Amino acid sequence: MSSRQADMPVGLLADVFERIEAITSRTQMTALLVGLFKQTPPEIIDRVVYLIQGRLWPDWKGLPEIGVGEKLLVKAIALATGVTEASVEGLSKSLGDLGKAAEQLKSKSTGRSQGVTLLSYTQQRTELTVNRVYETLVRVAMAQGEGSKDIKIRLLAGLLKEASPKEAKFIVRFVEGRLRVGIGEATIMDALATIYGGGVAARPLIERAYNLRADLGEVAKILASKGLEAVKEVRPEVGTPIRPMLAERLSDPGEILEKVGGDAFIEYKYDGERAQIHKKGDKVWIFSRRLENITQQYPDVVELARNHLKADEAIVEGEIVAYDPETGELKPFQELMHRKRKHDIHSAIKEYPVKVFLFDLLYLNGHDYTVETLPVRRSKLEEVVDKVEEFTIAEYIRTNKVDELEKFFLKAISEGAEGVMVKALHGDSIYQAGTRGWLWIKFKRDYRSEMVDTVDLVVVGAFHGKGRRGGKYGALLMAAYNDEKDVFETVCKVGSGFKDEDLDKLPEILKPYMRDRRHPRVVANMEPDVWVEPALVAEIIGAELTLSPVHTCAYGKVKSDAGISIRFPRFIRWRPDKSPEDATTSNELVEMYQQQLKKITGETKPSEEA
């Protein structure tokens, strides 16, 4: 039994769940929750809220899930009701609901057991309580390792044996992760506001507390135990994630600047994983956009935060981006997925290194910065970050001019970013945790065209390598042939796709063609470490064709201040069978871009979109 004195029958919860199943009105649903919360002791309201949410604790705590699959659950039901596993499976299949199967079997087993002796008619069933159910389910979740399956089955069977048929139905559904009552966070907050806040007018205060402290059970307990004034005092807490601020989306740069009030920060929207980094002394936590604890995936980021966040306590937000340490090029989001899948995280760190680009400060040494304007937050962020290549501030500019926004957008795309974020700077530009609004606007226009075929490009320059490629060339500047002007126009800088032997041979391959200055037939804005006479042709593939203010291929043909470039280019092979004039032409790239252009306004990465 719990050390907590306060408790309540879990049957009250089961009754509410059953009644909610039969209604479709959210108002009625809220009224039923209000009735339930009236009967709930403040000491256990957190547990009641968790059970309503179908969880034992917030996901971000990183604690184990219940870890009981259908087969184990069938065994537990069979053990609790005295029937065979085949009988449980058969009934579940016919009803389409393992919870209902448990309910029916419990009804029958209760009837059978009551027919055994006269004494059983007068015996009272031990009433299951919220604490008993919650604590048993916690023990089920915490049972790990050898022999844990048997422990889980015995604990669940014991619980189901004590449960009424109705209680058994909802316990089984809870364990399955299919509670089916459809009670959302908003409905829970409305009910809490009605009971403890004097009405729905208190809802925004409760929601703000929840946005700053992403644990609705904890917020409910503060409200029920200490009142609305205590909820107003809720501040960010290091180690507890803040629900992230979200952005709207527009494709017209003029309209975007108008929406944010004219003056704005324009910053790169990186193609990475949004991360909220918490630091307290030497302890560091990292939470994803969905508030999952992803600290274990990024021990290198933990170390970077320890060494380069100059604060005792801080919560900062940024983007973790994969990159190629030998070329410095950013890599697409998909590269980070290897971090999730690799069991040996230390080898993953070497294979898939990352950079961190920070863009916000939410809390610092006891001060809540979510209530400060963006210029104040950014200024303080600049102060507390000891910038190094792998841990720095996101690239950004401040402007109120449409042409500068557009130019910076194209620069971002050409450097591997997804687009830009435009952020308001006016007096109301606070950090709106958990809210999507017009203070932040994504600009991700349809200036990208999916690349489905390879192209043949000409080497016109080379860049010295870094890291493992030190002392070698790490990347090449590639160009298309403009057959109308008889010049070579740059398209991309390629550093991926080369094998070690390719890199070893590069100095020898390039040596006959190296020059002190740009060849007169090369048109380039980008300056390589070494210029190369246009003679060597290579086959290149990329993720997509895009527009770039940096590259000169077909400059001005699609857009007045941009050329065509390749996002995430990769070397395939040399083409010694082709002369430079046989390379893909600038006009061919324009045609490919226009033919394959796909509207991406509606495309997002579901887990990582801001």
Coordinates of C-alpha atoms in Angstrom, one line a residue:
M1 CA 0.0 0.0 0.0
S2 CA 1.2 3.5 -0.7
S3 CA 2.7 5.7 1.9
R4 CA 0.3 8.3 0.8
Q5 CA -2.7 8.4 3.1
A6 CA -5.1 10.0 0.5
D7 CA -6.6 7.6 -2.1
M8 CA -9.7 6.9 -4.1
P9 CA -11.4 3.9 -5.7
V10 CA -10.1 3.3 -9.2
G11 CA -13.7 2.3 -10.0
L12 CA -14.6 6.0 -10.1
L13 CA -12.1 6.4 -12.9
A14 CA -13.4 3.4 -14.7
D15 CA -17.0 4.7 -14.5
V16 CA -15.9 8.0 -16.0
F17 CA -14.0 6.3 -18.8
E18 CA -17.1 4.2 -19.6
R19 CA -19.4 7.2 -19.7
I20 CA -17.0 9.2 -21.9
E21 CA -16.9 6.3 -24.4
A22 CA -20.6 6.8 -24.9
I23 CA -20.6 10.6 -25.6
T24 CA -19.3 12.8 -28.4
S25 CA -19.7 16.2 -26.8
R26 CA -16.5 17.8 -25.5
T27 CA -18.6 19.9 -23.1
Q28 CA -20.0 16.7 -21.6
M29 CA -16.5 15.2 -21.4
T30 CA -15.3 18.2 -19.5
A31 CA -18.2 18.0 -17.1
L32 CA -17.5 14.4 -16.4
L33 CA -13.8 15.2 -15.6
V34 CA -14.9 18.1 -13.4
G35 CA -17.0 15.6 -11.4
L36 CA -14.1 13.2 -11.2
F37 CA -11.6 15.9 -10.0
K38 CA -14.1 17.0 -7.4
Q39 CA -13.7 13.5 -5.8
T40 CA -9.9 13.3 -6.3
P41 CA -7.7 14.1 -3.3
P42 CA -5.1 16.8 -4.3
E43 CA -2.3 14.4 -3.1
I44 CA -3.0 12.0 -5.9
I45 CA -4.4 14.2 -8.7
D46 CA -1.1 13.9 -10.6
R47 CA -1.5 10.1 -10.8
V48 CA -5.2 10.5 -11.9
V49 CA -4.1 12.9 -14.6
Y50 CA -1.4 10.5 -15.8
L51 CA -3.9 7.6 -15.9
I52 CA -6.3 9.7 -17.9
Q53 CA -3.5 10.5 -20.4
G54 CA -2.8 6.8 -20.7
R55 CA 0.8 7.0 -19.3
L56 CA 2.6 6.5 -16.0
W57 CA 4.8 9.6 -16.4
P58 CA 5.7 12.2 -19.0
D59 CA 7.6 10.6 -21.9
W60 CA 10.5 13.0 -21.5
K61 CA 11.5 11.5 -18.2
G62 CA 13.0 8.6 -20.1
L63 CA 11.6 6.1 -17.7
P64 CA 10.7 2.6 -19.0
E65 CA 7.4 1.9 -20.8
I66 CA 5.2 -0.8 -19.4
G67 CA 6.8 -3.2 -21.8
V68 CA 4.0 -5.8 -22.0
G69 CA 3.0 -7.1 -25.4
E70 CA -0.2 -8.8 -26.4
K71 CA 1.1 -12.3 -25.7
L72 CA 2.1 -11.5 -22.1
L73 CA -1.2 -9.7 -21.5
V74 CA -3.1 -12.7 -22.8
K75 CA -1.2 -14.9 -20.3
A76 CA -1.9 -12.5 -17.4
I77 CA -5.7 -12.4 -18.3
A78 CA -5.8 -16.2 -18.6
L79 CA -4.0 -16.5 -15.2
A80 CA -6.4 -14.0 -13.5
T81 CA -9.6 -15.5 -14.9
G82 CA -8.7 -19.2 -14.8
V83 CA -9.2 -19.9 -18.5
T84 CA -6.8 -21.0 -21.3
E85 CA -4.8 -18.5 -23.3
A86 CA -6.5 -19.9 -26.4
S87 CA -9.9 -18.9 -24.9
V88 CA -8.6 -15.3 -24.2
E89 CA -7.3 -15.0 -27.8
G90 CA -10.5 -16.4 -29.3
L91 CA -12.7 -14.0 -27.4
S92 CA -10.4 -11.1 -28.1
K93 CA -10.5 -11.9 -31.8
S94 CA -14.3 -12.1 -31.9
L95 CA -14.8 -8.9 -29.9
G96 CA -11.9 -7.0 -31.6
D97 CA -10.9 -5.7 -28.1
L98 CA -8.7 -7.4 -25.6
G99 CA -10.1 -5.1 -22.9
K100 CA -13.7 -6.2 -23.5
A101 CA -12.5 -9.8 -23.6
A102 CA -11.0 -9.3 -20.1
E103 CA -14.2 -7.7 -18.9
Q104 CA -16.4 -10.6 -20.1
L105 CA -14.0 -13.2 -18.7
K106 CA -13.9 -11.4 -15.3
S107 CA -17.7 -11.3 -15.2
K108 CA -17.9 -15.1 -15.8
S109 CA -15.0 -15.9 -13.3
T110 CA -16.6 -13.7 -10.7
G111 CA -19.9 -15.6 -11.1
R112 CA -18.1 -19.0 -10.9
S113 CA -16.1 -18.1 -7.8
Q114 CA -19.3 -16.8 -6.1
G115 CA -20.9 -20.1 -6.6
V116 CA -18.3 -22.0 -4.7
T117 CA -19.3 -21.3 -1.1
L118 CA -22.1 -19.7 0.8
L119 CA -19.5 -17.5 2.5
S120 CA -18.5 -15.9 -0.8
Y121 CA -21.9 -14.3 -1.1
T122 CA -21.2 -12.2 2.0
Q123 CA -17.6 -11.5 1.2
Q124 CA -16.8 -8.0 0.0
R125 CA -14.4 -7.6 -2.9
T126 CA -11.3 -5.7 -1.9
E127 CA -11.7 -2.3 -3.6
L128 CA -8.9 -1.4 -5.9
T129 CA -7.6 2.1 -5.4
V130 CA -5.8 4.5 -7.7
N131 CA -2.5 4.2 -5.7
R132 CA -2.7 0.4 -5.8
V133 CA -3.2 0.3 -9.6
Y134 CA -0.7 3.0 -10.3
E135 CA 2.1 1.6 -8.1
T136 CA 1.6 -1.9 -9.5
L137 CA 1.8 -0.7 -13.1
V138 CA 5.0 1.2 -12.1
R139 CA 6.4 -2.1 -10.8
V140 CA 5.5 -3.8 -14.1
A141 CA 7.3 -1.1 -16.0
M142 CA 10.3 -1.2 -13.8
A143 CA 10.7 -5.0 -14.0
Q144 CA 13.7 -5.3 -16.4
G145 CA 16.2 -8.0 -17.4
E146 CA 16.2 -11.7 -16.7
G147 CA 13.0 -13.1 -15.3
S148 CA 11.2 -9.8 -15.8
K149 CA 8.5 -11.3 -18.1
D150 CA 7.3 -13.7 -15.4
I151 CA 7.3 -10.8 -12.8
K152 CA 5.3 -8.6 -15.2
I153 CA 2.7 -11.4 -15.8
R154 CA 2.3 -12.2 -12.1
L155 CA 1.9 -8.5 -11.1
L156 CA -0.7 -7.9 -13.9
A157 CA -2.6 -11.2 -13.1
G158 CA -2.8 -10.2 -9.4
L159 CA -4.1 -6.8 -10.3
L160 CA -6.7 -8.2 -12.8
K161 CA -7.8 -10.8 -10.2
E162 CA -8.6 -8.0 -7.8
A163 CA -10.3 -5.8 -10.4
S164 CA -14.0 -5.6 -11.2
P165 CA -14.9 -6.5 -14.8
K166 CA -15.1 -2.8 -15.8
E167 CA -11.8 -2.0 -14.0
A168 CA -10.2 -4.9 -15.8
K169 CA -11.3 -3.6 -19.2
F170 CA -9.6 -0.3 -18.7
I171 CA -6.5 -1.7 -17.0
V172 CA -5.9 -4.0 -20.0
R173 CA -6.5 -1.1 -22.4
F174 CA -4.1 1.1 -20.5
V175 CA -1.4 -1.6 -20.6
E176 CA -2.0 -2.0 -24.4
G177 CA -1.7 1.7 -24.9
R178 CA -5.2 1.9 -26.3
L179 CA -7.3 3.6 -23.6
R180 CA -9.7 4.8 -26.3
V181 CA -11.3 7.6 -24.3
G182 CA -9.8 10.4 -26.4
I183 CA -9.4 12.9 -23.6
G184 CA -7.0 15.6 -24.8
E185 CA -4.7 17.9 -22.7
A186 CA -7.0 20.9 -23.5
T187 CA -10.0 19.1 -22.0
I188 CA -8.1 18.2 -18.8
M189 CA -6.9 21.8 -18.5
D190 CA -10.5 23.1 -18.9
A191 CA -11.7 20.8 -16.2
L192 CA -8.8 21.8 -13.8
A193 CA -9.6 25.5 -14.5
T194 CA -13.3 24.9 -13.6
I195 CA -12.5 23.2 -10.4
Y196 CA -9.5 25.0 -9.1
G197 CA -9.3 28.2 -11.0
G198 CA -12.8 29.5 -10.6
G199 CA -13.7 29.0 -14.3
V200 CA -12.3 28.7 -17.8
A201 CA -10.8 32.2 -17.5
A202 CA -8.0 30.6 -15.5
R203 CA -7.2 28.2 -18.4
P204 CA -4.5 30.4 -20.0
L205 CA -2.6 30.5 -16.7
I206 CA -2.7 26.7 -16.4
E207 CA -1.7 26.3 -20.0
R208 CA 1.3 28.7 -19.6
A209 CA 2.5 26.7 -16.6
Y210 CA 2.2 23.5 -18.6
N211 CA 4.0 25.0 -21.5
L212 CA 6.9 26.0 -19.2
R213 CA 6.8 22.7 -17.2
A214 CA 5.8 20.0 -19.6
D215 CA 4.2 17.8 -17.0
L216 CA 0.4 18.1 -16.7
G217 CA 0.3 15.9 -13.6
E218 CA 2.7 18.1 -11.8
V219 CA 0.9 21.3 -12.8
A220 CA -2.4 19.8 -11.7
K221 CA -0.9 18.9 -8.3
I222 CA 0.5 22.5 -7.8
L223 CA -2.9 23.9 -8.7
A224 CA -4.9 21.5 -6.5
S225 CA -2.5 21.7 -3.5
K226 CA -1.4 25.3 -3.6
G227 CA -3.9 27.2 -5.7
L228 CA -3.9 29.4 -8.8
E229 CA -1.4 31.9 -7.4
A230 CA 1.2 29.1 -7.2
V231 CA 0.5 28.2 -10.8
K232 CA 1.2 31.8 -11.8
E233 CA 4.6 31.5 -10.2
V234 CA 5.7 28.5 -12.2
R235 CA 9.0 29.1 -14.0
P236 CA 11.2 27.0 -16.2
E237 CA 13.1 24.3 -14.3
V238 CA 16.4 22.9 -15.6
G239 CA 15.9 19.2 -16.4
T240 CA 12.2 19.7 -17.3
P241 CA 11.6 20.5 -20.9
I242 CA 9.7 23.6 -22.1
R243 CA 7.2 23.0 -24.9
P244 CA 8.7 24.6 -28.0
M245 CA 7.6 27.8 -29.6
L246 CA 6.3 27.0 -33.1
A247 CA 6.3 29.0 -36.4
E248 CA 3.7 29.9 -39.1
R249 CA 4.6 29.6 -42.7
L250 CA 4.4 32.0 -45.7
S251 CA 6.0 32.1 -49.1
D252 CA 5.8 35.9 -49.8
P253 CA 8.8 37.7 -48.3
G254 CA 7.0 41.1 -48.3
E255 CA 4.1 39.7 -46.5
I256 CA 6.4 37.9 -44.0
L257 CA 8.2 41.2 -43.0
E258 CA 4.8 43.0 -42.8
K259 CA 3.5 40.3 -40.4
V260 CA 6.5 40.5 -38.1
G261 CA 6.4 44.3 -38.0
G262 CA 9.1 45.2 -40.6
D263 CA 12.3 44.7 -38.6
A264 CA 13.4 41.1 -38.1
F265 CA 16.1 38.6 -37.5
I266 CA 16.5 36.3 -40.5
E267 CA 18.3 33.1 -39.5
Y268 CA 19.2 29.9 -41.2
K269 CA 16.6 27.1 -40.8
Y270 CA 19.0 24.2 -40.6
D271 CA 18.1 20.7 -41.9
G272 CA 18.8 19.0 -38.5
E273 CA 17.2 18.0 -35.2
R274 CA 15.7 20.8 -33.0
A275 CA 17.1 20.4 -29.5
Q276 CA 16.5 22.0 -26.2
I277 CA 19.7 21.8 -24.1
H278 CA 19.6 22.1 -20.3
K279 CA 22.6 22.6 -18.2
K280 CA 22.9 22.5 -14.4
G281 CA 26.5 22.4 -13.2
D282 CA 28.1 19.5 -15.1
K283 CA 24.7 17.8 -15.7
V284 CA 23.3 18.2 -19.2
W285 CA 20.0 17.1 -20.7
I286 CA 19.0 17.2 -24.3
F287 CA 15.3 17.1 -25.4
S288 CA 13.9 16.8 -28.9
R289 CA 11.1 19.0 -30.4
R290 CA 8.7 16.3 -29.2
L291 CA 10.2 16.5 -25.7
E292 CA 11.9 13.1 -25.9
N293 CA 15.0 12.8 -23.9
I294 CA 17.7 12.3 -26.5
T295 CA 20.7 12.9 -24.3
Q296 CA 22.1 9.4 -24.9
Q297 CA 22.3 10.0 -28.7
Y298 CA 24.5 13.0 -28.3
P299 CA 27.3 12.6 -25.7
D300 CA 29.4 14.9 -27.9
V301 CA 26.8 17.6 -27.6
V302 CA 26.7 17.1 -23.9
E303 CA 30.4 17.7 -23.7
L304 CA 30.2 20.7 -26.0
A305 CA 27.5 22.2 -23.7
R306 CA 29.5 21.5 -20.6
N307 CA 32.6 23.3 -22.0
H308 CA 31.0 26.1 -24.0
L309 CA 27.9 27.3 -22.1
K310 CA 29.2 29.8 -19.6
A311 CA 26.5 29.4 -17.0
D312 CA 25.7 27.4 -13.9
E313 CA 22.1 26.9 -15.0
A314 CA 20.8 27.5 -18.5
I315 CA 18.2 26.3 -21.0
V316 CA 19.1 27.1 -24.6
E317 CA 17.6 26.0 -27.9
G318 CA 19.2 25.2 -31.2
E319 CA 19.6 22.8 -34.1
I320 CA 21.9 19.7 -34.1
V321 CA 23.1 19.2 -37.7
A322 CA 25.2 16.4 -39.2
Y323 CA 28.3 17.6 -41.2
D324 CA 31.3 16.4 -43.0
P325 CA 34.4 17.3 -40.9
E326 CA 36.7 17.0 -43.9
T327 CA 34.8 19.5 -46.1
G328 CA 32.8 21.4 -43.5
E329 CA 29.6 20.7 -45.6
L330 CA 26.3 20.3 -43.8
K331 CA 24.5 17.0 -44.3
P332 CA 20.8 16.3 -44.5
F333 CA 18.6 15.4 -41.5
Q334 CA 18.5 11.7 -42.5
E335 CA 22.1 11.4 -41.5
L336 CA 21.2 11.9 -37.8
M337 CA 18.9 8.8 -37.9
H338 CA 22.1 6.7 -37.6
R339 CA 22.5 8.2 -34.2
K340 CA 19.1 6.7 -33.2
R341 CA 19.9 3.3 -34.7
K342 CA 23.5 2.7 -33.7
H343 CA 24.1 0.7 -30.5
D344 CA 27.7 1.8 -30.3
I345 CA 27.2 5.5 -29.9
H346 CA 30.9 6.2 -29.7
S347 CA 31.5 4.9 -33.2
A348 CA 28.4 6.8 -34.3
I349 CA 30.0 10.0 -33.0
K350 CA 33.0 9.4 -35.3
E351 CA 31.0 8.3 -38.3
Y352 CA 28.3 11.0 -38.0
P353 CA 29.7 14.1 -36.3
V354 CA 27.5 17.0 -35.6
K355 CA 27.5 20.8 -35.1
V356 CA 25.1 22.7 -32.9
F357 CA 23.6 26.0 -34.0
L358 CA 21.9 27.8 -31.1
F359 CA 19.1 30.3 -31.7
D360 CA 17.4 31.0 -28.3
L361 CA 17.9 31.4 -24.6
L362 CA 15.0 30.4 -22.4
Y363 CA 16.5 30.4 -18.9
L364 CA 19.7 31.5 -17.3
N365 CA 20.9 31.3 -13.7
G366 CA 17.5 31.8 -12.1
H367 CA 16.0 34.2 -14.6
D368 CA 13.1 33.3 -16.9
Y369 CA 14.0 34.6 -20.3
T370 CA 10.8 33.4 -22.0
V371 CA 9.2 36.7 -20.9
E372 CA 12.0 38.8 -22.5
T373 CA 11.9 40.0 -26.1
L374 CA 14.0 38.3 -28.8
P375 CA 16.7 41.0 -29.0
V376 CA 17.3 40.7 -25.2
R377 CA 17.4 36.9 -25.4
R378 CA 19.7 36.9 -28.4
S379 CA 22.1 39.4 -26.8
K380 CA 22.3 37.3 -23.6
L381 CA 22.8 34.1 -25.7
E382 CA 25.7 35.7 -27.5
E383 CA 27.2 36.5 -24.1
V384 CA 26.9 33.0 -22.6
V385 CA 28.1 30.9 -25.6
D386 CA 31.8 30.4 -26.0
K387 CA 31.7 30.0 -29.7
V388 CA 33.6 27.2 -31.5
E389 CA 33.1 25.6 -34.9
E390 CA 31.0 22.8 -33.5
F391 CA 29.0 24.9 -31.0
T392 CA 27.9 28.3 -32.1
I393 CA 25.1 30.7 -32.9
A394 CA 22.9 30.1 -35.9
E395 CA 23.8 32.3 -38.9
Y396 CA 21.6 35.3 -39.0
I397 CA 21.2 38.9 -40.2
R398 CA 18.9 41.8 -39.1
T399 CA 17.0 43.5 -41.8
N400 CA 13.7 45.2 -42.9
K401 CA 14.4 44.9 -46.6
V402 CA 12.7 42.3 -48.8
D403 CA 15.7 42.0 -51.2
E404 CA 18.1 41.3 -48.3
L405 CA 15.7 38.6 -47.0
E406 CA 15.6 37.0 -50.4
K407 CA 19.3 37.1 -50.9
F408 CA 20.0 35.6 -47.4
F409 CA 17.4 32.9 -48.1
L410 CA 19.1 31.8 -51.3
K411 CA 22.5 31.8 -49.5
A412 CA 21.0 29.6 -46.8
I413 CA 19.7 27.1 -49.3
S414 CA 23.0 27.0 -51.2
E415 CA 24.8 26.2 -47.9
G416 CA 22.7 23.2 -47.1
A417 CA 20.0 24.9 -45.0
E418 CA 16.2 24.3 -45.6
G419 CA 15.4 28.0 -45.8
V420 CA 15.2 30.7 -43.2
M421 CA 13.2 31.7 -40.1
V422 CA 12.0 35.3 -39.9
K423 CA 11.6 36.4 -36.3
A424 CA 9.9 39.5 -34.9
L425 CA 11.9 41.9 -32.7
H426 CA 9.1 44.2 -31.4
G427 CA 8.1 44.7 -27.8
D428 CA 5.8 41.6 -27.8
S429 CA 8.5 39.2 -29.2
I430 CA 8.5 37.0 -26.1
Y431 CA 9.1 33.2 -26.3
Q432 CA 5.6 31.8 -26.6
A433 CA 6.2 28.3 -25.3
G434 CA 3.9 25.7 -26.8
T435 CA 2.3 28.2 -29.2
R436 CA 2.3 28.6 -33.0
G437 CA 2.1 32.2 -34.0
W438 CA 3.2 35.0 -36.2
L439 CA 6.3 36.0 -34.1
W440 CA 8.2 33.4 -36.1
I441 CA 7.6 32.6 -39.7
K442 CA 9.2 30.0 -41.9
F443 CA 10.2 31.0 -45.4
K444 CA 10.7 27.8 -47.4
R445 CA 9.6 28.6 -50.9
D446 CA 9.4 26.3 -54.0
Y447 CA 13.0 27.1 -55.1
R448 CA 14.0 23.5 -55.0
S449 CA 13.7 20.9 -57.7
E450 CA 14.1 17.2 -56.9
M451 CA 17.1 15.8 -58.7
V452 CA 16.4 12.5 -60.4
D453 CA 19.3 12.2 -62.8
T454 CA 23.1 12.7 -62.6
V455 CA 24.9 15.5 -64.4
D456 CA 28.4 15.8 -65.8
L457 CA 30.3 18.8 -64.4
V458 CA 33.8 20.3 -65.0
V459 CA 36.4 20.8 -62.2
V460 CA 37.4 24.5 -62.1
G461 CA 38.9 24.7 -58.5
A462 CA 39.9 22.7 -55.4
F463 CA 39.8 23.2 -51.7
H464 CA 42.3 22.0 -49.1
G465 CA 41.0 19.2 -46.9
K466 CA 40.4 19.3 -43.1
G467 CA 40.7 16.6 -40.4
R468 CA 41.5 13.2 -42.0
R469 CA 41.8 15.0 -45.4
G470 CA 44.5 17.4 -44.1
G471 CA 47.3 17.7 -46.6
K472 CA 45.0 16.6 -49.4
Y473 CA 42.3 18.2 -51.4
G474 CA 38.9 17.8 -49.7
A475 CA 36.5 19.3 -52.1
L476 CA 36.2 20.4 -55.8
L477 CA 34.5 23.4 -57.3
M478 CA 32.3 22.1 -60.2
A479 CA 30.9 24.0 -63.2
A480 CA 28.5 23.5 -66.1
Y481 CA 29.3 24.5 -69.6
N482 CA 27.5 27.6 -71.1
D483 CA 27.6 26.7 -74.8
E484 CA 26.1 30.1 -75.7
K485 CA 29.0 32.1 -74.1
D486 CA 31.6 29.3 -74.3
V487 CA 32.3 29.7 -70.5
F488 CA 32.1 27.4 -67.5
E489 CA 29.7 28.6 -64.7
T490 CA 30.0 27.2 -61.2
V491 CA 27.2 25.0 -59.8
C492 CA 28.5 23.5 -56.5
K493 CA 31.3 22.5 -54.2
V494 CA 31.5 18.7 -53.9
G495 CA 33.3 16.9 -51.1
S496 CA 31.1 13.8 -50.6
G497 CA 31.2 10.5 -52.4
F498 CA 35.0 10.3 -52.8
K499 CA 36.7 7.0 -51.7
D500 CA 40.1 7.3 -50.0
E501 CA 41.9 6.2 -53.2
D502 CA 40.1 9.0 -55.1
L503 CA 41.4 11.6 -52.6
D504 CA 44.9 10.1 -52.7
K505 CA 45.0 10.5 -56.4
L506 CA 43.5 14.0 -56.6
P507 CA 46.9 15.9 -56.4
E508 CA 48.3 13.8 -59.2
I509 CA 45.1 14.2 -61.3
L510 CA 44.9 17.9 -60.8
K511 CA 48.6 18.8 -61.0
P512 CA 48.7 19.3 -64.8
Y513 CA 45.8 21.7 -64.7
M514 CA 46.5 23.8 -61.6
R515 CA 46.7 27.6 -62.0
D516 CA 47.6 30.6 -59.9
R517 CA 44.5 32.5 -61.0
R518 CA 41.0 31.9 -62.4
H519 CA 40.9 30.6 -66.0
P520 CA 39.4 33.3 -68.3
R521 CA 36.7 30.9 -69.4
V522 CA 35.6 30.3 -65.8
V523 CA 32.8 32.5 -64.3
A524 CA 32.9 32.2 -60.5
N525 CA 32.0 34.2 -57.4
M526 CA 33.3 31.5 -55.1
E527 CA 37.1 31.5 -54.5
P528 CA 38.7 28.1 -54.2
D529 CA 42.1 27.5 -52.6
V530 CA 43.5 26.4 -56.0
W531 CA 42.2 27.3 -59.5
V532 CA 42.0 24.5 -62.0
E533 CA 41.9 24.7 -65.8
P534 CA 38.5 23.3 -67.1
A535 CA 39.6 19.9 -68.4
L536 CA 38.3 17.2 -66.1
V537 CA 34.7 16.0 -66.1
A538 CA 33.0 14.1 -63.2
E539 CA 29.6 12.6 -62.8
I540 CA 27.6 14.2 -60.0
I541 CA 24.3 13.5 -58.2
G542 CA 22.5 15.6 -55.5
A543 CA 19.4 15.8 -53.5
E544 CA 17.9 18.6 -55.5
L545 CA 18.5 21.5 -57.8
T546 CA 18.1 24.9 -56.1
L547 CA 18.8 28.6 -56.6
S548 CA 21.9 30.2 -55.1
P549 CA 23.2 33.8 -55.0
V550 CA 26.7 32.3 -54.8
H551 CA 26.9 30.2 -58.0
T552 CA 26.9 31.6 -61.5
C553 CA 25.3 28.8 -63.5
A554 CA 22.5 30.4 -65.6
Y555 CA 22.7 33.4 -63.3
G556 CA 19.6 35.6 -63.7
K557 CA 17.7 33.1 -66.0
V558 CA 15.3 31.8 -63.3
K559 CA 15.6 34.6 -60.9
S560 CA 17.4 37.9 -61.3
D561 CA 19.9 37.6 -58.5
A562 CA 20.5 33.8 -58.4
G563 CA 22.1 31.0 -60.3
I564 CA 21.4 27.2 -60.2
S565 CA 23.1 25.0 -57.7
I566 CA 23.0 21.4 -56.4
R567 CA 22.0 20.8 -52.8
F568 CA 24.0 17.9 -51.1
P569 CA 26.1 17.1 -54.2
R570 CA 28.0 13.8 -54.3
F571 CA 30.8 12.6 -56.6
I572 CA 30.0 9.4 -58.5
R573 CA 32.9 8.8 -60.9
W574 CA 35.3 10.5 -63.3
R575 CA 34.2 10.7 -67.0
P576 CA 37.5 10.6 -69.0
D577 CA 35.4 9.8 -72.1
K578 CA 34.0 13.4 -72.0
S579 CA 35.6 16.6 -72.9
P580 CA 34.7 19.8 -70.9
E581 CA 32.5 21.0 -73.8
D582 CA 30.6 17.6 -73.5
A583 CA 29.6 18.5 -69.9
T584 CA 26.0 19.3 -68.9
T585 CA 25.2 22.8 -70.1
S586 CA 23.8 25.7 -68.1
N587 CA 20.6 25.6 -70.2
E588 CA 20.2 21.9 -69.6
L589 CA 20.3 22.5 -65.8
V590 CA 17.7 25.3 -66.2
E591 CA 15.4 22.9 -68.1
M592 CA 16.0 20.1 -65.5
Y593 CA 15.2 22.6 -62.7
Q594 CA 12.0 23.8 -64.4
Q595 CA 10.7 20.4 -65.4
Q596 CA 11.3 18.7 -62.1
L597 CA 10.3 21.6 -59.9
K598 CA 8.0 20.3 -57.2
K599 CA 6.0 22.5 -54.9
I600 CA 7.2 21.8 -51.4
T601 CA 5.1 24.4 -49.5
G602 CA 3.2 21.6 -47.8
E603 CA 6.2 19.3 -47.2
T604 CA 7.6 19.1 -43.7
K605 CA 9.6 16.7 -41.5
P606 CA 6.8 15.7 -39.1
S607 CA 9.2 15.2 -36.0
E608 CA 11.4 18.2 -36.6
E609 CA 9.4 21.0 -38.2
A610 CA 9.6 24.2 -36.1

